[in-house]
Tab-separated table of C-alpha atoms in Angstrom:
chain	number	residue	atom	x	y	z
A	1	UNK	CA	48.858	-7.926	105.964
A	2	UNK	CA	45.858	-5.507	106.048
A	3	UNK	CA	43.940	-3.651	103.677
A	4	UNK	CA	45.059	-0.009	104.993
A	5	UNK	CA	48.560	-1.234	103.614
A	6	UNK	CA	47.900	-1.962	100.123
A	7	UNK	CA	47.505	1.864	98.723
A	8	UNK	CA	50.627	1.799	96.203
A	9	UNK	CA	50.832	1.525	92.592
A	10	UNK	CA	52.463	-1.236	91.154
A	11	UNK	CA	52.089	-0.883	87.564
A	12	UNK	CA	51.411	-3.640	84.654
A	13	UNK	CA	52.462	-5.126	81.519
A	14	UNK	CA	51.114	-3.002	78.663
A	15	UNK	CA	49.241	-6.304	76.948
A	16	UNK	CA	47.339	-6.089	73.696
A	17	UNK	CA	43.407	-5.265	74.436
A	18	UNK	CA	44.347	-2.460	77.342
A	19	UNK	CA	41.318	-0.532	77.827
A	20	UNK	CA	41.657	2.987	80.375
A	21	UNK	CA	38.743	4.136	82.349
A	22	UNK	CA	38.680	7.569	84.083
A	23	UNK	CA	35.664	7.761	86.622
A	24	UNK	CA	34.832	11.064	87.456
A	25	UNK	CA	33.947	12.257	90.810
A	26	UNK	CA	30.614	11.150	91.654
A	27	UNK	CA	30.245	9.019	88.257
A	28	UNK	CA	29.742	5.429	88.885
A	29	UNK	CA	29.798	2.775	86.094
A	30	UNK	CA	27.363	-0.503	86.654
A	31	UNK	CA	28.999	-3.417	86.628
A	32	UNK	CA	27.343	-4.782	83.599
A	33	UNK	CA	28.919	-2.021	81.365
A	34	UNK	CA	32.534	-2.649	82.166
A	35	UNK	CA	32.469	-5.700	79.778
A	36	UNK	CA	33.654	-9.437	80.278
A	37	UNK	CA	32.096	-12.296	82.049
A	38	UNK	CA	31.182	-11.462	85.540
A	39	UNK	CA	32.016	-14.088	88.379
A	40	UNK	CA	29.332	-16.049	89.530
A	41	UNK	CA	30.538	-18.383	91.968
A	42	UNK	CA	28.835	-19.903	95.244
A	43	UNK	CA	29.645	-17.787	97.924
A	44	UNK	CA	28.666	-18.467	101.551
A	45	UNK	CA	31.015	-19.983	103.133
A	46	UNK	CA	34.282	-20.372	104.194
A	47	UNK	CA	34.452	-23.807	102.145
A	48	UNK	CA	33.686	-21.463	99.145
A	49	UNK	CA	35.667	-19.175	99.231
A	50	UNK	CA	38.670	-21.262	99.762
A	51	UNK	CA	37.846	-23.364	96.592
A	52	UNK	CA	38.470	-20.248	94.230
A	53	UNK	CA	41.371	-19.842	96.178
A	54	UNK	CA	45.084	-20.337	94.780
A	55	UNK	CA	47.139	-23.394	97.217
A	56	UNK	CA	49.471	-21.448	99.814
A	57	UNK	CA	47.155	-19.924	102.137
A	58	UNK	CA	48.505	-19.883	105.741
A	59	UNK	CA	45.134	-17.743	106.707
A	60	UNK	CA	42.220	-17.577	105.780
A	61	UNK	CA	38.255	-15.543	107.428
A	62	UNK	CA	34.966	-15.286	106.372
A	63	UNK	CA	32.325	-12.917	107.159
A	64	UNK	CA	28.757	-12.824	106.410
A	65	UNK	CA	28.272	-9.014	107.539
A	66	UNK	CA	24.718	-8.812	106.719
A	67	UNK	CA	24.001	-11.598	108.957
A	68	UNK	CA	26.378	-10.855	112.216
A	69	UNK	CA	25.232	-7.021	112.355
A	70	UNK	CA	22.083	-8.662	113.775
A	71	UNK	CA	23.628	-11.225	116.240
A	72	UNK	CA	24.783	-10.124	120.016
A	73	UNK	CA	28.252	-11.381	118.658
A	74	UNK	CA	28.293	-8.995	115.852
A	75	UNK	CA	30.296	-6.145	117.623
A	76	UNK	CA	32.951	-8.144	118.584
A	77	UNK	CA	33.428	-9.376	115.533
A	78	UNK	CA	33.638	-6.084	114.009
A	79	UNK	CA	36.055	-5.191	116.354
A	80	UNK	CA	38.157	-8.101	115.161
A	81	UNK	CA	38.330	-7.556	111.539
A	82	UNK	CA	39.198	-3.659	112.739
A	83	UNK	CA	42.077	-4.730	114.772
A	84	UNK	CA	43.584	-6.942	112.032
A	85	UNK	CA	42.849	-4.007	109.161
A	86	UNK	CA	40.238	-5.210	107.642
A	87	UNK	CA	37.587	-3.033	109.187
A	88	UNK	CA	34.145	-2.447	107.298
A	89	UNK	CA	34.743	0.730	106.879
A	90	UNK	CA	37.850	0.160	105.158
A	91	UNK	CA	36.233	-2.601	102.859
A	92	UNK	CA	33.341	-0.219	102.289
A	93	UNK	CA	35.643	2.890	100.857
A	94	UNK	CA	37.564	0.264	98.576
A	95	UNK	CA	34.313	0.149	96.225
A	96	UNK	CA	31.911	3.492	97.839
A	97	UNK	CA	29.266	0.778	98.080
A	98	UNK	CA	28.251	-1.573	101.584
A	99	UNK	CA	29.801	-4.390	101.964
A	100	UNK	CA	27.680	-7.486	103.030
A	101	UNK	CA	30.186	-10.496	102.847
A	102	UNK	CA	33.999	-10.592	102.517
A	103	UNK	CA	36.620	-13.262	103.061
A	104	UNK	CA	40.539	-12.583	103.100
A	105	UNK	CA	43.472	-15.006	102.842
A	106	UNK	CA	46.590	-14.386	103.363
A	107	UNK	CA	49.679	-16.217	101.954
A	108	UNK	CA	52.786	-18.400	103.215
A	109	UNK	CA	55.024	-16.751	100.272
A	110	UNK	CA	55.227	-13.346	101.816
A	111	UNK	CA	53.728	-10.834	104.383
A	112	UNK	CA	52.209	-8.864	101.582
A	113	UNK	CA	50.585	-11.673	99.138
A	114	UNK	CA	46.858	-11.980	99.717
A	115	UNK	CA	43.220	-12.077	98.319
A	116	UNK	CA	40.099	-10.503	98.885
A	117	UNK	CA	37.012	-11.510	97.528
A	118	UNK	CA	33.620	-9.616	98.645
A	119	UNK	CA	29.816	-8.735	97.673
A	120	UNK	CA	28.289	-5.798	98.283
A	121	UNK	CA	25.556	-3.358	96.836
A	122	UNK	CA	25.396	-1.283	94.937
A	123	UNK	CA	26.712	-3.283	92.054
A	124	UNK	CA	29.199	-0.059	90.806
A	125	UNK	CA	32.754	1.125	90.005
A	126	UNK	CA	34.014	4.255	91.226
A	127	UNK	CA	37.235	4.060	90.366
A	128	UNK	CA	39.527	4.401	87.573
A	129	UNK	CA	41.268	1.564	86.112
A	130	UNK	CA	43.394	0.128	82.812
A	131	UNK	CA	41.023	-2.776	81.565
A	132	UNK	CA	42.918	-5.739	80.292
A	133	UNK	CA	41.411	-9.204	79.095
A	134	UNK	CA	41.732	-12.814	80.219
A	135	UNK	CA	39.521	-14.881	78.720
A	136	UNK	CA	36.248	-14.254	78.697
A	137	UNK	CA	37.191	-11.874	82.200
A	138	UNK	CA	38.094	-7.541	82.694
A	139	UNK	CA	40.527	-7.827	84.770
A	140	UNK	CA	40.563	-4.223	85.860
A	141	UNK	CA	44.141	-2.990	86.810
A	142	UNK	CA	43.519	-0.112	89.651
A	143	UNK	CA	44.653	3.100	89.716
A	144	UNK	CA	44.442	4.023	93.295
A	145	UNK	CA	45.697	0.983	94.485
A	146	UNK	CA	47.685	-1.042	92.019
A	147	UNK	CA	45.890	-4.413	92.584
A	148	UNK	CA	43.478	-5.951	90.223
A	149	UNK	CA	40.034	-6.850	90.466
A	150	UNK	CA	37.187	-8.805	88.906
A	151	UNK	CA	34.021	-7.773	89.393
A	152	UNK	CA	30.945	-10.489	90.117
A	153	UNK	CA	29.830	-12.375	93.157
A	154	UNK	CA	32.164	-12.320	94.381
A	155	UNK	CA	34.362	-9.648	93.698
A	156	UNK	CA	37.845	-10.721	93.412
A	157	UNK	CA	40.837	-8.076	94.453
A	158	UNK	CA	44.368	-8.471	95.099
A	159	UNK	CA	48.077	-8.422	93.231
A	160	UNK	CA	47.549	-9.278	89.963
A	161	UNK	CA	48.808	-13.158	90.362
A	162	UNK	CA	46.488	-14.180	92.958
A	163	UNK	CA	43.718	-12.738	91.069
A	164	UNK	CA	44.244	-14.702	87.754
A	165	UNK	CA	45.171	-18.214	89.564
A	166	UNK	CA	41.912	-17.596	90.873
A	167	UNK	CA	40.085	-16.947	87.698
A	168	UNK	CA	41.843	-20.091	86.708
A	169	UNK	CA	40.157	-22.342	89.666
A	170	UNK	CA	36.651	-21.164	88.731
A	171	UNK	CA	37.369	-21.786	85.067
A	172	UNK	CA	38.974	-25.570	85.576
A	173	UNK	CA	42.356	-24.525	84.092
A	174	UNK	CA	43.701	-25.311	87.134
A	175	UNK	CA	42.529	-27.363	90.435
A	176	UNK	CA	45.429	-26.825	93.023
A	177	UNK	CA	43.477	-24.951	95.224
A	178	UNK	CA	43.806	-24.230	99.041
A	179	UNK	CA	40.565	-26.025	100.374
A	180	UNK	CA	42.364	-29.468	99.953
A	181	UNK	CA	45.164	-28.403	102.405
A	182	UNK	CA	42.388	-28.017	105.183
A	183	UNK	CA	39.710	-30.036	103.816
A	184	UNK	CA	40.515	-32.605	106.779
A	185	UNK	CA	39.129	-30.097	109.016
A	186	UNK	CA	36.561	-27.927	107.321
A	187	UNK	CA	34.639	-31.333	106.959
A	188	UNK	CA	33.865	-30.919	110.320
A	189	UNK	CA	32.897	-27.577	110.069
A	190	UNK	CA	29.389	-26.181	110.065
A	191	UNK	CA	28.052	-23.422	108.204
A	192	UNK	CA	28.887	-20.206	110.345
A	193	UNK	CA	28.652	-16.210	109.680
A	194	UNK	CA	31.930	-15.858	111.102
A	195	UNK	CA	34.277	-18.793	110.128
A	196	UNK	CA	38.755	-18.534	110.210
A	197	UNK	CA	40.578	-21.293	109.474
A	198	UNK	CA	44.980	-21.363	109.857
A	199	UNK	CA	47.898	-23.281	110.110
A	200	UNK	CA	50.042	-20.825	111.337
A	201	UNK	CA	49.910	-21.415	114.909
A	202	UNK	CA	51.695	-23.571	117.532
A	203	UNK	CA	49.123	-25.477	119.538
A	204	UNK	CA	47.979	-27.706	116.853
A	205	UNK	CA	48.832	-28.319	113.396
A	206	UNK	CA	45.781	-26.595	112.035
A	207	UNK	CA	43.239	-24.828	113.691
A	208	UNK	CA	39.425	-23.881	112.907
A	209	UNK	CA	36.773	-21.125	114.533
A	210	UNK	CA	33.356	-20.365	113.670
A	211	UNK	CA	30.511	-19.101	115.297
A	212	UNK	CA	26.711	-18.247	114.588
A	213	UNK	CA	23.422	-17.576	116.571
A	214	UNK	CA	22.227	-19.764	118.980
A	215	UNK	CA	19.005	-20.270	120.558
A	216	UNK	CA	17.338	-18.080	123.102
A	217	UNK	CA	19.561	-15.456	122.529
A	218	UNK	CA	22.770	-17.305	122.996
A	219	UNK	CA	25.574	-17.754	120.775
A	220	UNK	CA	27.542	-21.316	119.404
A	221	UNK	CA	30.978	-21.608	118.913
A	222	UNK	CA	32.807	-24.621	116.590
A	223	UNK	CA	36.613	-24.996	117.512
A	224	UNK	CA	38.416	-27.582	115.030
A	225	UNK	CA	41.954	-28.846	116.320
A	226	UNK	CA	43.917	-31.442	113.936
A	227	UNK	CA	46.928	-32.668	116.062
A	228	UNK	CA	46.397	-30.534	119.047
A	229	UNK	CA	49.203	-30.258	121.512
A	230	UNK	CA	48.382	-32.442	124.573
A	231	UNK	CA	48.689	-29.766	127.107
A	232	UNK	CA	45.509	-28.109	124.892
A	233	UNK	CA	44.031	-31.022	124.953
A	234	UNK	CA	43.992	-31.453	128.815
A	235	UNK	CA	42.914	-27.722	129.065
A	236	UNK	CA	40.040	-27.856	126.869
A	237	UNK	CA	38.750	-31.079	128.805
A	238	UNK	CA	39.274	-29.469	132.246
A	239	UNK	CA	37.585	-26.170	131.236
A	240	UNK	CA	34.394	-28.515	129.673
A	241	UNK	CA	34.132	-30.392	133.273
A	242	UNK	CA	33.036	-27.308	135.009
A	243	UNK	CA	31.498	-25.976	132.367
A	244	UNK	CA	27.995	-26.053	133.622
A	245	UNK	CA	28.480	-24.066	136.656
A	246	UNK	CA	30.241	-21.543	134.751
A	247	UNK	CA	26.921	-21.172	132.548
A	248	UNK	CA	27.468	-22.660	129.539
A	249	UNK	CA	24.420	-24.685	127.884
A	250	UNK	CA	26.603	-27.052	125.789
A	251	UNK	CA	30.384	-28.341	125.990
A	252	UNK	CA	30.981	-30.982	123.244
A	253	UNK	CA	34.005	-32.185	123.071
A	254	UNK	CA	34.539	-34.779	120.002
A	255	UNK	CA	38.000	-36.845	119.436
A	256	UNK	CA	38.795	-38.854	116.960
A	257	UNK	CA	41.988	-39.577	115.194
A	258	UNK	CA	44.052	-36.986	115.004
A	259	UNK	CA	41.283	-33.983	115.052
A	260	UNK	CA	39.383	-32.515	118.417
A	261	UNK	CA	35.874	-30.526	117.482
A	262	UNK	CA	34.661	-28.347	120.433
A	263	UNK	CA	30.822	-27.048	120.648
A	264	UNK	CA	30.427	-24.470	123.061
A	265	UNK	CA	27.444	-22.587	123.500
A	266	UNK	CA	26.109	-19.616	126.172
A	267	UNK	CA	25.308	-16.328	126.143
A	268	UNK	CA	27.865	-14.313	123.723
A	269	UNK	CA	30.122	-12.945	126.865
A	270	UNK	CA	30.691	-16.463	127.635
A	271	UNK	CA	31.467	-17.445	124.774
A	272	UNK	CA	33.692	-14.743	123.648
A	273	UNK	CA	35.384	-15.029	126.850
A	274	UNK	CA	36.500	-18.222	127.213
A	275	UNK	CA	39.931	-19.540	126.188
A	276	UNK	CA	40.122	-22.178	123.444
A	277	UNK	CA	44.215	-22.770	123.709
């Protein structure tokens, strides 16, 4: 699923309250005009994200783009979220403002069920939408796209079902939410700028990356296995025991139970480079 995918109107139920809002080329509303309760929900981290999150997500990244655009690392990264269509460029022309931190999940229901949530500045709309109400929320049905959004910190977009289960995590109507299907793992996780977190792979049952700035220049990678497959295992451990002479600073390798938590760190090529599978 990726972003450049999503430009097709799916239309809505005509509920009582519907509100229409034609924005003019180069007219911008503020977000405090458009009415409703704006989100205001912690917001840096993948742990965050994934607690406003609906249950079902197979996929799930994080990105504190502010932060990586000033790390050796950051290019790569960008190149990343370009490959997979989610390229800052893209998430910048959603809203016509800069985006500085985004997550995306994807679902196991279908290819095209997802969410988005993101912050960026300016704080604006520029585009035109049918406004309809629930609860104390705008949930503003898009015209260019067909997807909803909420505006706030984050910003919430994505079909229209996605978008209200999550309104109903934040507000406690509901508590099924995806962080307890890889809580196991993300308790091992540190804070990162870049953080991804899936099942839907076939070397271990779930699997966790996240990296962030080192000293000196270097860069530290956090790879989370729970139930690796053996052959991994034995990979990972032979590529630690020369790890040294191949220039790497640190190679932790932690086991216990059923998860394996790798700590790499060396300059960014080296760590970019090297396998983790």
């Amino acid at each position: 699923m990726v972003l450049s995918s999503i430009a097709y109107f799916t239309g809505g139920r005509e509920d009582e309250g519907v509100e229409e809002s034609l924005v003019t080329e180069n007219q911008t509303i503020d977000f405090l005009d458009v009415g409703g309760r704006l989100v205001n929900e912690p917001f840096s981290s993948i742990h965050d994200a994934l607690r406003m999150t609906p249950e079902g997500v197979e996929m799930a990244v994080y990105v504190d783009i502010e932060a990586i655009s000033e790390t050796p690392a950051g290019p790569f990264i960008r190149s990343q979220l370009q490959m997979e269509g989610l390229g800052i460029d893209i998430l910048d022309s959603l809203y016509g403002a800069n985006t500085t931190h985004m997550y995306f999940a994807t679902f196991e229901e279908s290819n095209d069920s997802f969410l988005l949530m993101t912050t960026f500045e300016p704080k604006i709309v520029r585009f035109n939408f049918i406004s309809r109400q629930y609860g104390n929320y705008k949930v503003l049905q898009r015209m260019d796209t067909g997807h909803s959004n909420v505006l706030g910190s984050p910003t919430i977009f994505g079909p229209q079902k996605n978008v209200l289960a999550a309104l109903d995590l934040i507000e406690g109507v509901n508590t099924n939410m995806s962080y307890a299907r890889y809580e196991t793992v993300l308790l091992e996780a540190p804070r990162a700028e870049y953080q991804r977190v899936t099942d839907n792979i076939t070397f271990a049952d779930q699997f966790y990356i996240g990296m962030t700035p080192g000293d000196n220049s270097t860069l530290v990678r956090t790879t989370i296995y729970l139930k690796p497959e053996p052959k991994v295992v034995e990979k990972i451990e032979s590529l630690g025991a020369n790890s040294t002479e191949r220039g790497f600073d640190e190679y932790n390798i932690t086991r216990t139970n059923d998860l394996m938590v790798v700590s790499i760190r060396s300059t960014p090529i080296n760590v970019i480079s090297e396998t983790y599978q």
